[in-house]
mmCIF file of C-alpha atoms and ligand atoms in Angstrom:
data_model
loop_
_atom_site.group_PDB
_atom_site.id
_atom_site.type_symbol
_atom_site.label_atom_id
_atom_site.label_comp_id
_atom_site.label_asym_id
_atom_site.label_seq_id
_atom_site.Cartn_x
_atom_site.Cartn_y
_atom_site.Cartn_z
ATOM 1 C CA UNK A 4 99.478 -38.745 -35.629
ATOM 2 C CA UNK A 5 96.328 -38.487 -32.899
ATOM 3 C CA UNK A 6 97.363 -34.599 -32.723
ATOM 4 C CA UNK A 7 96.283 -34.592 -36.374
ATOM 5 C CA UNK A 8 93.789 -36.325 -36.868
ATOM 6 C CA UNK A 9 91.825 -34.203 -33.579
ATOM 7 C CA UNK A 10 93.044 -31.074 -35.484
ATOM 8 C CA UNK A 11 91.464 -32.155 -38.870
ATOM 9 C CA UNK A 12 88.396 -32.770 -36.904
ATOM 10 C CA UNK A 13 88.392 -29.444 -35.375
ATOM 11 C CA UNK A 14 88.919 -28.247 -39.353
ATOM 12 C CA UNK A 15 85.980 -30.097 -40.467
ATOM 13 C CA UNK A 16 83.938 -28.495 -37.382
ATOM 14 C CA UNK A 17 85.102 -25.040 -38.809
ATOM 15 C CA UNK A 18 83.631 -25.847 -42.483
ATOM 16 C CA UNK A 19 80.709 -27.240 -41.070
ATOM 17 C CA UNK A 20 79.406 -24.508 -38.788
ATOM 18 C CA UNK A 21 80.397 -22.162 -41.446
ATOM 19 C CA UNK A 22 78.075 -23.981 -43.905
ATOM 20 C CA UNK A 23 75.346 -24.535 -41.547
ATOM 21 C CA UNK A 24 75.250 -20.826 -41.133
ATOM 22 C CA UNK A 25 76.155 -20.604 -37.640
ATOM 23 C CA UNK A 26 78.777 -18.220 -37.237
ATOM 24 C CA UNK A 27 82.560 -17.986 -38.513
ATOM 25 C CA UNK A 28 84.657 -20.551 -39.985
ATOM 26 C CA UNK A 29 85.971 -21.703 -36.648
ATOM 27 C CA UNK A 30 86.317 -25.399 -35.211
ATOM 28 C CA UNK A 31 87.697 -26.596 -32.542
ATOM 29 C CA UNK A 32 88.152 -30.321 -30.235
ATOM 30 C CA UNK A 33 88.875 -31.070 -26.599
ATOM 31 C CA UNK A 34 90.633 -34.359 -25.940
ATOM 32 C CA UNK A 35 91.536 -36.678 -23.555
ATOM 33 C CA UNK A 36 93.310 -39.689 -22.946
ATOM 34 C CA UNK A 37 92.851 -40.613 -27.144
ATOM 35 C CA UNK A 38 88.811 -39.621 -26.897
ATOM 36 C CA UNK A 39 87.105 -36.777 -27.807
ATOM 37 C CA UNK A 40 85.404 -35.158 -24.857
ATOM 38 C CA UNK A 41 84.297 -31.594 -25.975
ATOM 39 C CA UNK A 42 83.953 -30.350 -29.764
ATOM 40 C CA UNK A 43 82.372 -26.898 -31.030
ATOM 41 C CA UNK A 44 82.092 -24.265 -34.161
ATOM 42 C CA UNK A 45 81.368 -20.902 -33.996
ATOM 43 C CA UNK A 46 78.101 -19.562 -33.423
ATOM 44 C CA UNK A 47 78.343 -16.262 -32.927
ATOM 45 C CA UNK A 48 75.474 -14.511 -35.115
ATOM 46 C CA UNK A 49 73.155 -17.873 -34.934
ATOM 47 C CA UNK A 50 72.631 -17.418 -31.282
ATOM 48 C CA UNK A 51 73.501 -13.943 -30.505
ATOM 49 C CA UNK A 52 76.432 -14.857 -28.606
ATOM 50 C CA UNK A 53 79.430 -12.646 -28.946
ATOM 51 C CA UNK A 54 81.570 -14.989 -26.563
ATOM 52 C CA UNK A 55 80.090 -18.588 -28.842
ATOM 53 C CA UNK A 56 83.689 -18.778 -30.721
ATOM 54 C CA UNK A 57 84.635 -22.449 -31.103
ATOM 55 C CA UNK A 58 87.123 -22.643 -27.902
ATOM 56 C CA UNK A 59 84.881 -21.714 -25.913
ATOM 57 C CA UNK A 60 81.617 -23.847 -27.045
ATOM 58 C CA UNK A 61 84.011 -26.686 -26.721
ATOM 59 C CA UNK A 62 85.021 -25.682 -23.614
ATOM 60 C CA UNK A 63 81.423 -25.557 -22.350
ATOM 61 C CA UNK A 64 80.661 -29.000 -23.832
ATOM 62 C CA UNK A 65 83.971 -30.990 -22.244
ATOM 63 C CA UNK A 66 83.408 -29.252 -18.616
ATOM 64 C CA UNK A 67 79.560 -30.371 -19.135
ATOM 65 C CA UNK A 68 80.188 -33.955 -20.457
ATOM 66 C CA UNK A 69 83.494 -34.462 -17.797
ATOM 67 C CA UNK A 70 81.207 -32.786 -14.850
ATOM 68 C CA UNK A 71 84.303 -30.522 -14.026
ATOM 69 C CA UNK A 72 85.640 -26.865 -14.342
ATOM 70 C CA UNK A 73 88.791 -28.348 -14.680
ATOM 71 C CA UNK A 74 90.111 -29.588 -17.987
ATOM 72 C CA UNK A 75 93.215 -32.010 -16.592
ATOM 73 C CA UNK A 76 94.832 -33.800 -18.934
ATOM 74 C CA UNK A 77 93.279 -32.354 -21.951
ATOM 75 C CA UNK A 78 94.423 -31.084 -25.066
ATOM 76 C CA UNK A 79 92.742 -28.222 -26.998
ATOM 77 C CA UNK A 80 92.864 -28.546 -30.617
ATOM 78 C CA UNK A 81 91.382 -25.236 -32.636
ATOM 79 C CA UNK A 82 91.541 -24.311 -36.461
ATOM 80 C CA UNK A 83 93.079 -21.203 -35.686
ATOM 81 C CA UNK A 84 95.031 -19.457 -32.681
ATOM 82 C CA UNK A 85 92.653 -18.070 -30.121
ATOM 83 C CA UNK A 86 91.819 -14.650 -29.716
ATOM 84 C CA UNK A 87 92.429 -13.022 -25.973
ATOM 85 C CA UNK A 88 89.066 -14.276 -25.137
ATOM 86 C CA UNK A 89 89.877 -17.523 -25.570
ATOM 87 C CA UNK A 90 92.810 -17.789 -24.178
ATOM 88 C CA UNK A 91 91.947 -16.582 -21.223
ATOM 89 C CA UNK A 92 89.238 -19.003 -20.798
ATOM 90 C CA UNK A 93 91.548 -21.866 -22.169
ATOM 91 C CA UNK A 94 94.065 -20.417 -19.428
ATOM 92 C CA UNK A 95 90.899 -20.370 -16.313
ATOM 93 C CA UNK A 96 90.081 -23.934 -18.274
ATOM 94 C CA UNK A 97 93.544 -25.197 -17.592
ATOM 95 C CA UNK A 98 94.044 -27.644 -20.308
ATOM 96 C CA UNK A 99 97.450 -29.849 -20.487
ATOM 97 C CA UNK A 100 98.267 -27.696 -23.740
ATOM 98 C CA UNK A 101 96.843 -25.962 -27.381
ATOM 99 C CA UNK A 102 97.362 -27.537 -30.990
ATOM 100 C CA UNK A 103 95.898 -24.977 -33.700
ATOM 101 C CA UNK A 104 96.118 -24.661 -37.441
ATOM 102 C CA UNK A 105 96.253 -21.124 -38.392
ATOM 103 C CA UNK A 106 97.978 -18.133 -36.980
ATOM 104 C CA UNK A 107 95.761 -15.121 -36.047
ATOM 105 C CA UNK A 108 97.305 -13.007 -38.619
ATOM 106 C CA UNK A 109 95.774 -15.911 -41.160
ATOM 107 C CA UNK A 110 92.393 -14.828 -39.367
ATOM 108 C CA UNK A 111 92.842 -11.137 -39.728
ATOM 109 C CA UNK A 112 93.606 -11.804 -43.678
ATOM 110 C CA UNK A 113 89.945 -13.695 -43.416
ATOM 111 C CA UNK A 114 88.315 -10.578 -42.226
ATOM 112 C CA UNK A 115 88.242 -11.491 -38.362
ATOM 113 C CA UNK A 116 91.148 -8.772 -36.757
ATOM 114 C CA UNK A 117 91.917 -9.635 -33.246
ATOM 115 C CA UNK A 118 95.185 -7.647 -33.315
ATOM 116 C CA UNK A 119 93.180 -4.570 -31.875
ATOM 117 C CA UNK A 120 92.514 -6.535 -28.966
ATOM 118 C CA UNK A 121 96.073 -7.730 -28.068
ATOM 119 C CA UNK A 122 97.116 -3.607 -28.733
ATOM 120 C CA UNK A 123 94.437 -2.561 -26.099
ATOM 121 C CA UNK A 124 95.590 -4.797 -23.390
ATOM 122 C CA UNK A 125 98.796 -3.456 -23.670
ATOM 123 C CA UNK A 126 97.382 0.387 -23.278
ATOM 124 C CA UNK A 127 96.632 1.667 -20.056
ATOM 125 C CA UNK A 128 93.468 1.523 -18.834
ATOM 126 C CA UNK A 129 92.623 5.581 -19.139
ATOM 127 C CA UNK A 130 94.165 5.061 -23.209
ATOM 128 C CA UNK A 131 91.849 2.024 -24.417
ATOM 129 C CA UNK A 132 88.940 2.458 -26.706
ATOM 130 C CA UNK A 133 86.481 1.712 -24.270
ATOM 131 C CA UNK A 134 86.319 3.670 -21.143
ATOM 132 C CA UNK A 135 87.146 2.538 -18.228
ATOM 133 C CA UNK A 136 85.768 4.083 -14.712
ATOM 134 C CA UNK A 137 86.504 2.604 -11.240
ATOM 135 C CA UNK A 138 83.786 3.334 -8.536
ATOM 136 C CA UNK A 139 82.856 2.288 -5.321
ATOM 137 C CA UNK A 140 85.871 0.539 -4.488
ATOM 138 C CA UNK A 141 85.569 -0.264 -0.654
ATOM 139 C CA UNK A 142 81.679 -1.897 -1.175
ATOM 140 C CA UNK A 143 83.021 -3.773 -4.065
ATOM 141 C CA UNK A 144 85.626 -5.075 -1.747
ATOM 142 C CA UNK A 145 82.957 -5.931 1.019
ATOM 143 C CA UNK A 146 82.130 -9.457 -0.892
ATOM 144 C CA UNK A 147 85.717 -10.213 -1.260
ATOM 145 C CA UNK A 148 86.194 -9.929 2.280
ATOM 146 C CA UNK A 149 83.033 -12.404 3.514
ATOM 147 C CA UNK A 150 84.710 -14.954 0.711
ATOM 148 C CA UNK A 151 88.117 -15.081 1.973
ATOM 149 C CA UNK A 152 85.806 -15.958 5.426
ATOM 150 C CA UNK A 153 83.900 -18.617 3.658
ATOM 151 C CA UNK A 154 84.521 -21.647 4.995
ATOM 152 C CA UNK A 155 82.608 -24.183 2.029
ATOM 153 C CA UNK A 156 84.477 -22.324 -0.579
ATOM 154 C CA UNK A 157 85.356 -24.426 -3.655
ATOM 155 C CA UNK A 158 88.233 -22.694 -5.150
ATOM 156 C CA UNK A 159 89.391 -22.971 -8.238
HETATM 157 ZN ZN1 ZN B 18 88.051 -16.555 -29.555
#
């Protein structure tokens, strides 16, 4: 029944960002223990931010509101399945679990294909649409080396 009614909230977020003019019809809700701690819609074109999809707005606004990285306990609710990009920061996020309404074929019949994505992870990296180059290896290394010595580390 909560499940539900967070989801329908994450809904209405979708509608109204989309009316507002902010970016796609996306919504989504972060809660915990019954309460709402984190809520967002898209705003991709109204603030030039390709990575502003709902998930992650809401993830922004729970870690800022519980004063953590961490999202313990929580449970995502979104109006549609997340894209890669989202669930990989729902995955560094580490909610309890994910409640969405539509599948992401439903979003690629509303104009917003993230199928390509999902095809070029499985590609290697030499095949995918955007090049790929490694350089520099061993300096790139160098500051992975000082923080494995690092002894105030907060890991995570
Ligand atoms: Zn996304």
């Amino acid at each position: 029944m909560q499940d539900e009614i967070f989801l329908r909230e994450a809904f209405r977020l979708a509608k109204e960002g989309m009316d507002a003019g902010q970016g796609g019809p996306f919504g989504a809700v972060i809660a915990k223990d019954g309460q709402i701690v984190g809520k967002g819609f898209n705003q991709v074109t109204s603030t030039n931010d390709p990575t502003a999809h709902a998930e992650v707005v809401a993830i922004r606004d729970a870690c800022r509101r519980l004063n953590s990285f961490q999202l313990t306990g929580c449970t995502l609710y979104t109006s549609c399945e997340p894209c890669p990009m989202c669930l990989g920061a729902i995955y560094w996020a580490r909610p309890e679990r994910i409640v969405y309404g539509c599948l992401h074929s439903d979003a690629a019949r509303a104009g917003f294909d993230d199928q390509f994505i999902y095809r070029e992870l499985d590609k290697s990296r030499e095949s995918r649409s955007i090049p790929m180059q490694q350089l520099l290896p061993d300096e790139a290394w160098t500051v992975f080396g000082q923080w494995l010595e690092k002894q105030d580390k907060i890991r995570y």
